[in-house]
Amino acid sequence: QKDGYASFMLKEIAEQPKAVADTLLGRIDEAGSLTLDEVRIPAAELREIDKVVIVACGTAFHAGLIAKYAIEHWTRIPCEVELASEFRYRDPILDPRSLVIAISQSGETMDTLMALRHAREQGSRVLAICNTNGSTIPRESDAVLYTHAGPEVAVASTKAFLTQLVACYLVALYLGQVRGTKWGDEIRAVVRDLARISGAVDQVLGTMEPVRELARSLAGKDTVLFLGRHVGYPVALEGALKLKELAYMHAEGFAAGELKHGPIALIEQDVPVVVVVPSPRGRSLLHDKIVSNIQEIRARGARTIVIAEEGDATVEPYADHLIRIPATPTLLQPLVATVPLQVFACELATARGNEVDQPRNLAKSVTVE
Ligand code: M6R
């Protein structure tokens, strides 16, 4: 079943372009409109929504964090994202005009299930984003948007994450379409880019050999840090989570703007720091800020591993290692920026002699607290 790959994880990483394309299939028509018939919540009700709350765990939570940027930017609906394990035990402010989105690959995660029940008790509509047909979370939700990643066997989530992102973008764009908010040339261009994004994921996969080499060279390290801003921040969190669960290393993701509030004290000679750089086009202020963050950490001895868009020359003088990704609109960048981090974690874990498909102490589906 591994089709010649050394692990399910490697196979699933390689399947990502198809998983992304399959999740988009039939959901964007030729005119660039979204047809999400599965979202059975009537358009009139979607127009009334005044708050979106996303609940999820682990990697799915990181997809939710990225979704917040897209939902708020494209729809102007306030969006909160919360760990399901926290949400279920508090007293959140919800009502029938809140849309709760529960994201789960397995559809069986206990905390996410309890969080959605908690939301429904307060009259909120729940939309599930799920990869497993007929599992409990979609069955208990008002509507479901399935991700079409196919079965994910490796404990570490890879292709499911990318398809969760695609589903989140589709929901955000659909809400924008239904409500008419900000729907215009910018959104039309994003829809076009999204429809083509699986090609960009494929392109990244074709350039991963230097990332593997770099990962092997870092197998003896104790710590790797990850920095990002805007949607690059959840990408940094996801990169750190992958490394923790697979390589059993100390790995932490930070918002780059927080460096001076504490994390910069961790920077010492030769500590590897992965930095996710936003596109220099569009939000150029963000880009400039992160370039100065790279300079700051390098001045303190960090070994900088920079993930930046093709053609972005400004980062070159400050990157000890440069990983190129195709140019994509900022909000979609996580779809390409996450891939090198998955490959990096998988290769580093293998170099440390770890079993990547079944890391110690972890289960694929967490059906208990
Ligand atoms: O099945 P779910 O998406 O609800 O699972 C949530 C988390 O348990 C899962 O994403 C976990 O964090 C992964 N092992 C991360 O790679």
PDB file of N, CA and C in Angstrom, residues 84-120:
ATOM      1  N   ALA A  84     -10.477  23.115  20.608  1.00  0.00           N
ATOM      2  CA  ALA A  84     -11.732  22.498  21.029  1.00  0.00           C
ATOM      3  C   ALA A  84     -11.683  22.109  22.505  1.00  0.00           C
ATOM      4  N   SER A  85     -10.511  21.702  22.966  1.00  0.00           N
ATOM      5  CA  SER A  85     -10.380  21.258  24.361  1.00  0.00           C
ATOM      6  C   SER A  85     -10.563  22.403  25.348  1.00  0.00           C
ATOM      7  N   GLU A  86     -10.329  23.634  24.912  1.00  0.00           N
ATOM      8  CA  GLU A  86     -10.564  24.808  25.764  1.00  0.00           C
ATOM      9  C   GLU A  86     -12.020  25.257  25.638  1.00  0.00           C
ATOM     10  N   PHE A  87     -12.478  25.321  24.414  1.00  0.00           N
ATOM     11  CA  PHE A  87     -13.818  25.835  24.110  1.00  0.00           C
ATOM     12  C   PHE A  87     -14.896  25.047  24.855  1.00  0.00           C
ATOM     13  N   ARG A  88     -14.721  23.710  24.882  1.00  0.00           N
ATOM     14  CA  ARG A  88     -15.793  22.867  25.410  1.00  0.00           C
ATOM     15  C   ARG A  88     -16.015  23.062  26.900  1.00  0.00           C
ATOM     16  N   TYR A  89     -15.008  23.592  27.582  1.00  0.00           N
ATOM     17  CA  TYR A  89     -15.151  23.767  29.031  1.00  0.00           C
ATOM     18  C   TYR A  89     -15.360  25.222  29.435  1.00  0.00           C
ATOM     19  N   ARG A  90     -15.598  26.107  28.472  1.00  0.00           N
ATOM     20  CA  ARG A  90     -15.897  27.474  28.902  1.00  0.00           C
ATOM     21  C   ARG A  90     -17.312  27.855  28.507  1.00  0.00           C
ATOM     22  N   ASP A  91     -17.586  29.101  28.700  1.00  0.00           N
ATOM     23  CA  ASP A  91     -18.942  29.575  28.508  1.00  0.00           C
ATOM     24  C   ASP A  91     -18.930  30.552  27.332  1.00  0.00           C
ATOM     25  N   PRO A  92     -18.743  30.052  26.113  1.00  0.00           N
ATOM     26  CA  PRO A  92     -18.570  30.961  24.974  1.00  0.00           C
ATOM     27  C   PRO A  92     -19.862  31.711  24.647  1.00  0.00           C
ATOM     28  N   ILE A  93     -19.699  32.884  24.077  1.00  0.00           N
ATOM     29  CA  ILE A  93     -20.878  33.687  23.720  1.00  0.00           C
ATOM     30  C   ILE A  93     -21.282  33.337  22.287  1.00  0.00           C
ATOM     31  N   LEU A  94     -22.368  32.571  22.189  1.00  0.00           N
ATOM     32  CA  LEU A  94     -22.841  32.093  20.887  1.00  0.00           C
ATOM     33  C   LEU A  94     -24.341  32.281  20.817  1.00  0.00           C
ATOM     34  N   ASP A  95     -24.855  32.368  19.613  1.00  0.00           N
ATOM     35  CA  ASP A  95     -26.305  32.372  19.440  1.00  0.00           C
ATOM     36  C   ASP A  95     -26.610  31.863  18.036  1.00  0.00           C
ATOM     37  N   PRO A  96     -27.871  31.829  17.623  1.00  0.00           N
ATOM     38  CA  PRO A  96     -28.177  31.260  16.298  1.00  0.00           C
ATOM     39  C   PRO A  96     -27.531  32.005  15.129  1.00  0.00           C
ATOM     40  N   ARG A  97     -27.022  33.207  15.371  1.00  0.00           N
ATOM     41  CA  ARG A  97     -26.348  33.916  14.268  1.00  0.00           C
ATOM     42  C   ARG A  97     -24.852  33.618  14.218  1.00  0.00           C
ATOM     43  N   SER A  98     -24.389  32.736  15.109  1.00  0.00           N
ATOM     44  CA  SER A  98     -22.969  32.345  15.057  1.00  0.00           C
ATOM     45  C   SER A  98     -22.858  31.093  14.199  1.00  0.00           C
ATOM     46  N   LEU A  99     -21.869  31.068  13.350  1.00  0.00           N
ATOM     47  CA  LEU A  99     -21.581  29.850  12.578  1.00  0.00           C
ATOM     48  C   LEU A  99     -20.341  29.215  13.192  1.00  0.00           C
ATOM     49  N   VAL A 100     -20.491  27.993  13.658  1.00  0.00           N
ATOM     50  CA  VAL A 100     -19.353  27.280  14.240  1.00  0.00           C
ATOM     51  C   VAL A 100     -18.830  26.304  13.198  1.00  0.00           C
ATOM     52  N   ILE A 101     -17.523  26.363  12.956  1.00  0.00           N
ATOM     53  CA  ILE A 101     -16.904  25.437  11.991  1.00  0.00           C
ATOM     54  C   ILE A 101     -16.012  24.480  12.777  1.00  0.00           C
ATOM     55  N   ALA A 102     -16.320  23.196  12.662  1.00  0.00           N
ATOM     56  CA  ALA A 102     -15.518  22.173  13.354  1.00  0.00           C
ATOM     57  C   ALA A 102     -14.654  21.487  12.305  1.00  0.00           C
ATOM     58  N   ILE A 103     -13.345  21.569  12.484  1.00  0.00           N
ATOM     59  CA  ILE A 103     -12.430  20.971  11.485  1.00  0.00           C
ATOM     60  C   ILE A 103     -11.822  19.705  12.078  1.00  0.00           C
ATOM     61  N   SER A 104     -11.935  18.597  11.344  1.00  0.00           N
ATOM     62  CA  SER A 104     -11.365  17.341  11.845  1.00  0.00           C
ATOM     63  C   SER A 104     -11.122  16.372  10.689  1.00  0.00           C
ATOM     64  N   GLN A 105      -9.918  15.865  10.609  1.00  0.00           N
ATOM     65  CA  GLN A 105      -9.610  14.866   9.583  1.00  0.00           C
ATOM     66  C   GLN A 105     -10.418  13.608   9.838  1.00  0.00           C
ATOM     67  N   SER A 106     -10.317  13.091  11.056  1.00  0.00           N
ATOM     68  CA  SER A 106     -10.929  11.799  11.382  1.00  0.00           C
ATOM     69  C   SER A 106     -12.437  11.895  11.566  1.00  0.00           C
ATOM     70  N   GLY A 107     -12.898  13.043  12.014  1.00  0.00           N
ATOM     71  CA  GLY A 107     -14.315  13.183  12.353  1.00  0.00           C
ATOM     72  C   GLY A 107     -14.670  12.512  13.660  1.00  0.00           C
ATOM     73  N   GLU A 108     -13.671  12.067  14.410  1.00  0.00           N
ATOM     74  CA  GLU A 108     -13.941  11.347  15.651  1.00  0.00           C
ATOM     75  C   GLU A 108     -13.233  11.960  16.864  1.00  0.00           C
ATOM     76  N   THR A 109     -12.551  13.068  16.691  1.00  0.00           N
ATOM     77  CA  THR A 109     -11.799  13.653  17.808  1.00  0.00           C
ATOM     78  C   THR A 109     -12.765  14.085  18.913  1.00  0.00           C
ATOM     79  N   MET A 110     -12.557  13.513  20.095  1.00  0.00           N
ATOM     80  CA  MET A 110     -13.509  13.712  21.194  1.00  0.00           C
ATOM     81  C   MET A 110     -13.700  15.194  21.547  1.00  0.00           C
ATOM     82  N   ASP A 111     -12.614  15.937  21.687  1.00  0.00           N
ATOM     83  CA  ASP A 111     -12.753  17.338  22.097  1.00  0.00           C
ATOM     84  C   ASP A 111     -13.515  18.155  21.043  1.00  0.00           C
ATOM     85  N   THR A 112     -13.254  17.878  19.770  1.00  0.00           N
ATOM     86  CA  THR A 112     -13.933  18.635  18.710  1.00  0.00           C
ATOM     87  C   THR A 112     -15.422  18.278  18.689  1.00  0.00           C
ATOM     88  N   LEU A 113     -15.705  17.010  18.903  1.00  0.00           N
ATOM     89  CA  LEU A 113     -17.101  16.562  18.945  1.00  0.00           C
ATOM     90  C   LEU A 113     -17.841  17.232  20.112  1.00  0.00           C
ATOM     91  N   MET A 114     -17.208  17.244  21.263  1.00  0.00           N
ATOM     92  CA  MET A 114     -17.846  17.863  22.438  1.00  0.00           C
ATOM     93  C   MET A 114     -18.019  19.367  22.231  1.00  0.00           C
ATOM     94  N   ALA A 115     -17.055  19.985  21.560  1.00  0.00           N
ATOM     95  CA  ALA A 115     -17.152  21.431  21.298  1.00  0.00           C
ATOM     96  C   ALA A 115     -18.338  21.715  20.384  1.00  0.00           C
ATOM     97  N   LEU A 116     -18.543  20.850  19.391  1.00  0.00           N
ATOM     98  CA  LEU A 116     -19.672  21.125  18.478  1.00  0.00           C
ATOM     99  C   LEU A 116     -21.007  20.885  19.176  1.00  0.00           C
ATOM    100  N   ARG A 117     -21.039  19.894  20.063  1.00  0.00           N
ATOM    101  CA  ARG A 117     -22.292  19.684  20.819  1.00  0.00           C
ATOM    102  C   ARG A 117     -22.580  20.898  21.703  1.00  0.00           C
ATOM    103  N   HIS A 118     -21.534  21.411  22.304  1.00  0.00           N
ATOM    104  CA  HIS A 118     -21.634  22.594  23.161  1.00  0.00           C
ATOM    105  C   HIS A 118     -22.207  23.769  22.354  1.00  0.00           C
ATOM    106  N   ALA A 119     -21.748  23.910  21.118  1.00  0.00           N
ATOM    107  CA  ALA A 119     -22.209  25.013  20.264  1.00  0.00           C
ATOM    108  C   ALA A 119     -23.670  24.808  19.855  1.00  0.00           C
ATOM    109  N   ARG A 120     -24.014  23.576  19.536  1.00  0.00           N
ATOM    110  CA  ARG A 120     -25.390  23.320  19.083  1.00  0.00           C
ATOM    111  C   ARG A 120     -26.391  23.536  20.214  1.00  0.00           C
TER     112      ARG A 120
END
